[in-house]
XYZ file of N, CA and C in Angstrom:
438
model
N 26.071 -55.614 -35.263
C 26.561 -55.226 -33.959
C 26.988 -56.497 -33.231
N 27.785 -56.233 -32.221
C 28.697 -57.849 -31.517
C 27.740 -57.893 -30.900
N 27.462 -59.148 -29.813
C 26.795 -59.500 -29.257
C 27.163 -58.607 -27.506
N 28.803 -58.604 -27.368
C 29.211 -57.518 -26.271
C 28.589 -56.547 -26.546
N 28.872 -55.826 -27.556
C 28.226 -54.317 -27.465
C 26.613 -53.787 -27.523
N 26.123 -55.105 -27.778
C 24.785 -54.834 -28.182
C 24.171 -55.239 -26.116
N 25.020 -56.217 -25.350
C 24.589 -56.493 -24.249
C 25.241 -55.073 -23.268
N 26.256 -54.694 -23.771
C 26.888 -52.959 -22.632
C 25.182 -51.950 -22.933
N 24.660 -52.124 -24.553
C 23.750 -51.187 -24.608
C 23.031 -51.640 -23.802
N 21.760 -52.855 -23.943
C 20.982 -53.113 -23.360
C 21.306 -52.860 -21.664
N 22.703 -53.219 -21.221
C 22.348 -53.248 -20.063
C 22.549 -51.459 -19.377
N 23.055 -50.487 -20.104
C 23.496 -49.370 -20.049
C 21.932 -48.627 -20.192
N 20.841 -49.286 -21.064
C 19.592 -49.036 -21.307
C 18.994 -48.956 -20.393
N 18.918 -50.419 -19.784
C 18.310 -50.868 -18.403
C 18.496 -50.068 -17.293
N 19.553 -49.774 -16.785
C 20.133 -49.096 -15.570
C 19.554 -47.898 -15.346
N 19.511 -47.306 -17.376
C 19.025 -45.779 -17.381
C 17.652 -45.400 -16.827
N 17.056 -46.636 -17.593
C 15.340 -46.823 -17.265
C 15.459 -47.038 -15.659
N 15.631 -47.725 -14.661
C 15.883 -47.762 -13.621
C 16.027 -46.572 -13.095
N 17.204 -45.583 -13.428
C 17.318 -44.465 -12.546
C 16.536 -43.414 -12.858
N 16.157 -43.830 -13.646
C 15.128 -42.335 -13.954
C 13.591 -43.115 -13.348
N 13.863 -44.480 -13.124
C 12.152 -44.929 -12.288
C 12.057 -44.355 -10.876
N 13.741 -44.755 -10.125
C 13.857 -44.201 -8.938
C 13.683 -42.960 -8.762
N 14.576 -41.853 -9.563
C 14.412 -40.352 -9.814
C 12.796 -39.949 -9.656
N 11.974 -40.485 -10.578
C 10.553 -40.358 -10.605
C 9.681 -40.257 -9.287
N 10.528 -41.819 -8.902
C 9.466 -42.095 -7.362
C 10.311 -41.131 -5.675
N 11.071 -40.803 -6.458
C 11.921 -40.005 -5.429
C 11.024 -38.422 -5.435
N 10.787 -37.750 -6.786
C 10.378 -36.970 -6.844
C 8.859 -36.810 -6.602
N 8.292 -38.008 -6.802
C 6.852 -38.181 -6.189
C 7.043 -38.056 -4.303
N 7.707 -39.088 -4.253
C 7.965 -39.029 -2.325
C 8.137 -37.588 -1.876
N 9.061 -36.427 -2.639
C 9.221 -35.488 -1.878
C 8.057 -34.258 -2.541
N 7.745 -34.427 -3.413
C 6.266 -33.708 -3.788
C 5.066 -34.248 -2.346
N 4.963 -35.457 -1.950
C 3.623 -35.642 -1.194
C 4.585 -35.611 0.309
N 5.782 -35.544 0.856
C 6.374 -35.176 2.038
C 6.006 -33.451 2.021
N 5.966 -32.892 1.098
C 6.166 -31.342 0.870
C 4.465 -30.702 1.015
N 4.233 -31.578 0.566
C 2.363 -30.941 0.757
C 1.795 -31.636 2.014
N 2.447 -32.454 2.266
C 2.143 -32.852 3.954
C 2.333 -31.607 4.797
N 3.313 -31.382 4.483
C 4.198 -30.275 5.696
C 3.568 -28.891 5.217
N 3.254 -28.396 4.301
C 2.145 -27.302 3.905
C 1.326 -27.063 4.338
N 0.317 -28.754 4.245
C -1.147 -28.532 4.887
C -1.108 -28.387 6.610
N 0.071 -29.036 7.035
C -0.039 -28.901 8.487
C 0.622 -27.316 9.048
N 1.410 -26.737 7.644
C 1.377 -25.460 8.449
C 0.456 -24.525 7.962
N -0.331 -24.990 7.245
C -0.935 -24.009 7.036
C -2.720 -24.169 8.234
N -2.714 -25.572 8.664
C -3.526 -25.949 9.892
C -2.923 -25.073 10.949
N -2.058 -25.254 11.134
C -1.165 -24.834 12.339
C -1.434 -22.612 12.306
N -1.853 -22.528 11.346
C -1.560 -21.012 11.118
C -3.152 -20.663 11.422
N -3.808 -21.299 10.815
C -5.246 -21.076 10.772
C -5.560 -21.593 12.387
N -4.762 -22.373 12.880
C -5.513 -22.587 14.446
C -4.658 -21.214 15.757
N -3.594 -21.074 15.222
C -2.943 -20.119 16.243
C -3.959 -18.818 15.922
N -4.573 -18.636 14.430
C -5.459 -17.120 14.353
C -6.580 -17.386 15.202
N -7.334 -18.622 14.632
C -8.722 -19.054 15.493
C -8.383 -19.320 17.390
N -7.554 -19.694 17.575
C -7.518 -20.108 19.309
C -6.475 -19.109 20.167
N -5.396 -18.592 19.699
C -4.841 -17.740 20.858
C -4.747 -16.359 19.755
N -5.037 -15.790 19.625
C -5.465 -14.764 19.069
C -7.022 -14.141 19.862
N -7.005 -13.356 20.028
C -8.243 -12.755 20.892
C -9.265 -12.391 20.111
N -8.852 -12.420 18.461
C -10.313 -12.006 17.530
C -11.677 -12.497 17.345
N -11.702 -13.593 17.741
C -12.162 -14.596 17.539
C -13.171 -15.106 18.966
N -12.665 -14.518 19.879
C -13.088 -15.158 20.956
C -14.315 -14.296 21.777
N -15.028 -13.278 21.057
C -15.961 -12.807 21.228
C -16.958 -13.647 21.100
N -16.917 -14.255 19.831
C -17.718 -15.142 18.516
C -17.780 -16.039 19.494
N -16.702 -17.212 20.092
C -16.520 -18.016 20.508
C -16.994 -18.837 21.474
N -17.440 -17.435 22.168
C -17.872 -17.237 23.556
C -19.518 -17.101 23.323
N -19.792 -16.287 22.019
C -21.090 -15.901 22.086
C -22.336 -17.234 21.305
N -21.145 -17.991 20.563
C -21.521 -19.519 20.036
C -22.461 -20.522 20.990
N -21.538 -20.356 21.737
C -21.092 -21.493 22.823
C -22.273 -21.722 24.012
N -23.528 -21.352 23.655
C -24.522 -21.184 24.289
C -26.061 -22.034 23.543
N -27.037 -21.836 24.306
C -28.073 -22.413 23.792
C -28.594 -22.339 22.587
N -28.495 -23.508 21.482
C -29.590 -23.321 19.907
C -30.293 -21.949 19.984
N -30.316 -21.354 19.225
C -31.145 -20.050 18.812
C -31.375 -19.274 20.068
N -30.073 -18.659 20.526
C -30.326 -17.910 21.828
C -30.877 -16.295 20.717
N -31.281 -15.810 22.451
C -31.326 -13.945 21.551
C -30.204 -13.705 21.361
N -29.347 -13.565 22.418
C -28.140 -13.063 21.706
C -27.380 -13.571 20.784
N -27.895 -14.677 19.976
C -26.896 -15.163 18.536
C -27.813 -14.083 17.622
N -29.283 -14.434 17.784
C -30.552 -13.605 17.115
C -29.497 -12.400 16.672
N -29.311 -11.424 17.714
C -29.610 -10.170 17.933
C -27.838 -10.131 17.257
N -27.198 -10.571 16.876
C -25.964 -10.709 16.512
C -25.680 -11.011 14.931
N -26.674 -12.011 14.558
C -26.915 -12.143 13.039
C -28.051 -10.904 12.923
N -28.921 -10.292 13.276
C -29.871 -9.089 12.634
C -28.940 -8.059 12.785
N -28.107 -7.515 13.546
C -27.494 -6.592 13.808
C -26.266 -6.788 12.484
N -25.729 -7.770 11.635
C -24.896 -8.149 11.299
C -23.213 -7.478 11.872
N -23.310 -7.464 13.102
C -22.071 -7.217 13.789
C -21.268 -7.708 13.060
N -19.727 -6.546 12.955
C -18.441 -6.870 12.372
C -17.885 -8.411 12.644
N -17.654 -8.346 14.140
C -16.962 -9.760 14.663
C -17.809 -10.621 14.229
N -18.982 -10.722 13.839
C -20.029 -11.410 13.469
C -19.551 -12.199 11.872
N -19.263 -11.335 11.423
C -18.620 -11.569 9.712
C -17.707 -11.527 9.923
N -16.505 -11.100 10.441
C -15.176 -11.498 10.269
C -15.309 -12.794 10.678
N -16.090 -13.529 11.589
C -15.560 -14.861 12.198
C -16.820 -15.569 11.258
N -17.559 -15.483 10.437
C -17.965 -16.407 9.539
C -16.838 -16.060 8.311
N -16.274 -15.363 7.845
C -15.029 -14.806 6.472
C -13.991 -15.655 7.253
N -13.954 -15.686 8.484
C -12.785 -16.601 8.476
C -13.147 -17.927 8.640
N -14.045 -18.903 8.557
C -14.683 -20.080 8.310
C -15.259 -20.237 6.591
N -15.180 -19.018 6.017
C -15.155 -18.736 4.396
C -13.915 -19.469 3.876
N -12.976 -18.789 4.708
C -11.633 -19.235 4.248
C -11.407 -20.738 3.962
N -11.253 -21.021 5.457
C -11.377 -22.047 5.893
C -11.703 -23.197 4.858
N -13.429 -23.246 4.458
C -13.777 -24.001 3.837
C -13.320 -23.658 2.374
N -12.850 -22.470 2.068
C -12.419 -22.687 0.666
C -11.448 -23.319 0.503
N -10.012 -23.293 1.233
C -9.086 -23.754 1.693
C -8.935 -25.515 1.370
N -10.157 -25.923 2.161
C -10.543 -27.342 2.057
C -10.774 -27.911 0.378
N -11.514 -26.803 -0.142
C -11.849 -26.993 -1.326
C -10.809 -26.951 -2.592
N -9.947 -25.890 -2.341
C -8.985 -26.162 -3.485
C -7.978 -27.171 -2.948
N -8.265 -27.654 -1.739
C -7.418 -29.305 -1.236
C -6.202 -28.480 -1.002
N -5.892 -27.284 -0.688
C -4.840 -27.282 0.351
C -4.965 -27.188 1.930
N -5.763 -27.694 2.374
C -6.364 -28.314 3.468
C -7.081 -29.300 3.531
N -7.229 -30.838 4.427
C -8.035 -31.692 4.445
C -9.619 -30.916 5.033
N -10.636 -31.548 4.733
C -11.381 -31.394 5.163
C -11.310 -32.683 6.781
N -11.079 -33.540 6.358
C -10.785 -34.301 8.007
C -9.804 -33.168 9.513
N -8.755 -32.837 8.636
C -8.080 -32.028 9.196
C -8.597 -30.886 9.979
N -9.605 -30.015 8.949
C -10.164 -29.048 9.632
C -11.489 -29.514 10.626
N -12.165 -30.483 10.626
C -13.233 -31.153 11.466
C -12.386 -31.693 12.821
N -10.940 -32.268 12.763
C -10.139 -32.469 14.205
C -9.973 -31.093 14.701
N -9.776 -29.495 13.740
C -9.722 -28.573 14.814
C -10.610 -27.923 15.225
N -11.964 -28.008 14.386
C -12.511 -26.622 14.288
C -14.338 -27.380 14.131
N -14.168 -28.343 14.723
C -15.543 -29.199 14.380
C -16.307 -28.913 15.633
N -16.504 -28.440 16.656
C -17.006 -27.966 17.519
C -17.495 -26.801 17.038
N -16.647 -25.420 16.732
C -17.217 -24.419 16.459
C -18.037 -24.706 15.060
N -17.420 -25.444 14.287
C -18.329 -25.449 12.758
C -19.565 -25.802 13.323
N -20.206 -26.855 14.111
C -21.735 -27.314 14.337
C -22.014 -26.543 15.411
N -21.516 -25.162 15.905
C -22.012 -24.145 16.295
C -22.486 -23.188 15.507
N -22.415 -23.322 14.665
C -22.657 -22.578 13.312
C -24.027 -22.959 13.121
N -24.057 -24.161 12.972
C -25.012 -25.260 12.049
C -26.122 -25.399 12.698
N -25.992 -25.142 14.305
C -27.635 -25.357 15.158
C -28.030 -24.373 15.477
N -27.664 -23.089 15.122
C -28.181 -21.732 14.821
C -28.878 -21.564 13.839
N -30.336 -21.677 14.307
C -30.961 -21.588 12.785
C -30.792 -20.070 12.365
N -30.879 -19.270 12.555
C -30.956 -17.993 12.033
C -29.529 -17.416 11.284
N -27.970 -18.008 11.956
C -26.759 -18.616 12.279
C -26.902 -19.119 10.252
N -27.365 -20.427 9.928
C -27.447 -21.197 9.449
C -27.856 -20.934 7.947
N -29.266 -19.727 8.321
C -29.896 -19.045 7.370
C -29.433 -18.301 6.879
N -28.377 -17.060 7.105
C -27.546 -16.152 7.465
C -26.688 -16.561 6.344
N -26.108 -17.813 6.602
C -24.581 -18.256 5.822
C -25.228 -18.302 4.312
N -26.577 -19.269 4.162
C -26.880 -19.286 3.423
C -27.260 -18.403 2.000
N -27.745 -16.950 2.589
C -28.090 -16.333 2.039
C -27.295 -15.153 2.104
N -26.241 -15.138 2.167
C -25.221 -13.912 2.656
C -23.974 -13.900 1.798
N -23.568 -15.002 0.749
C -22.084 -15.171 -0.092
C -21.682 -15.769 0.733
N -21.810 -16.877 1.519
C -21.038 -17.740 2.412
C -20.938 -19.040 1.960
N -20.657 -19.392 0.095
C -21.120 -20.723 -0.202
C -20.541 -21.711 -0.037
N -18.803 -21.373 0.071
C -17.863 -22.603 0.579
C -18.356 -23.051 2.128
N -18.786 -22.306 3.003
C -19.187 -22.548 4.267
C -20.411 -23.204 3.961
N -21.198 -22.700 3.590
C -22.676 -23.179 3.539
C -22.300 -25.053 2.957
N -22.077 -24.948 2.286
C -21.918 -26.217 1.547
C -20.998 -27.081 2.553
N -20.298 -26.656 2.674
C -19.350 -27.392 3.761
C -20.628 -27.919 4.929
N -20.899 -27.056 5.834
C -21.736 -26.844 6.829
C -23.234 -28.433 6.187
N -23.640 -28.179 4.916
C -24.228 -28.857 4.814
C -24.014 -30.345 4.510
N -22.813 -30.726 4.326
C -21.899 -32.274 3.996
C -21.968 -32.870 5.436
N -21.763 -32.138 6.654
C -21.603 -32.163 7.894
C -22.650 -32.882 8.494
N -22.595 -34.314 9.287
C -23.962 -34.354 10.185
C -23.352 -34.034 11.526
N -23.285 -32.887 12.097
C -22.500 -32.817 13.318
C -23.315 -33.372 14.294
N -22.474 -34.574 15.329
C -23.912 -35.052 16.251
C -23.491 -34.325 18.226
């Protein structure tokens, strides 16, 4: 082979390797731009259900009071609906976190108030535990909420 044609390959080689490095890192950049914008809408979806949505704000309200009041008591023995829908939707939540299409940092900037409302309910606490609540429970327990 000439020494021209053997330098058109090499450098025809080179260029190739090059654009397919860029191609690569191009396709990495818009894979982690694309799961950026996922996790924040899918934050964004999970906070418009939890905060202006009215389902939620029974729970919210009934949290939001003294460590082991009666009425949390009388709310976990009774196992009231709104009671389990708003721990199933903190189920979610933490599963969410778990298969990493949600940060767990992410969900502690929205929802870290109500989560260690959860957590200083002992009965609240006991409840998750022993009820099929294990993505929560576990979550709940990684947590030192202060």
């Amino acid at each position: 082979m000439q020494p021209e044609c053997r330098f058109v390959k090499d450098l025809a080689q080179t260029f190739y390797y090059a654009a397919a490095a860029i191609a690569a890192l191009g396709a990495f950049l818009t894979y982690v731009w694309n799961s950026r914008r996922e996790r924040a809408k899918w934050l964004f979806q999970l906070y418009e259900k939890f905060y202006e949505v009215q389902t939620y704000k029974k729970m919210r309200e009934l949290f939001d009071c003294d460590a082991n009041s009666a009425e949390v008591q009388s709310a976990v023995q009774k196992e009231e609906t709104d009671f389990t829908d708003y721990l199933n939707f903190f189920e979610l939540v933490c599963c969410l976190v778990r298969k990493r299409q949600i940060r767990k940092m992410d969900v502690l900037d929205v929802f870290q108030y109500y989560l260690s409302r959860l957590k200083r309910h002992k009965s609240v606490a006991e409840y998750i535990s022993t009820h099929g609540f294990e993505h929560l429970d576990r979550f709940l327990k990684e947590q030192s909420f202060e």
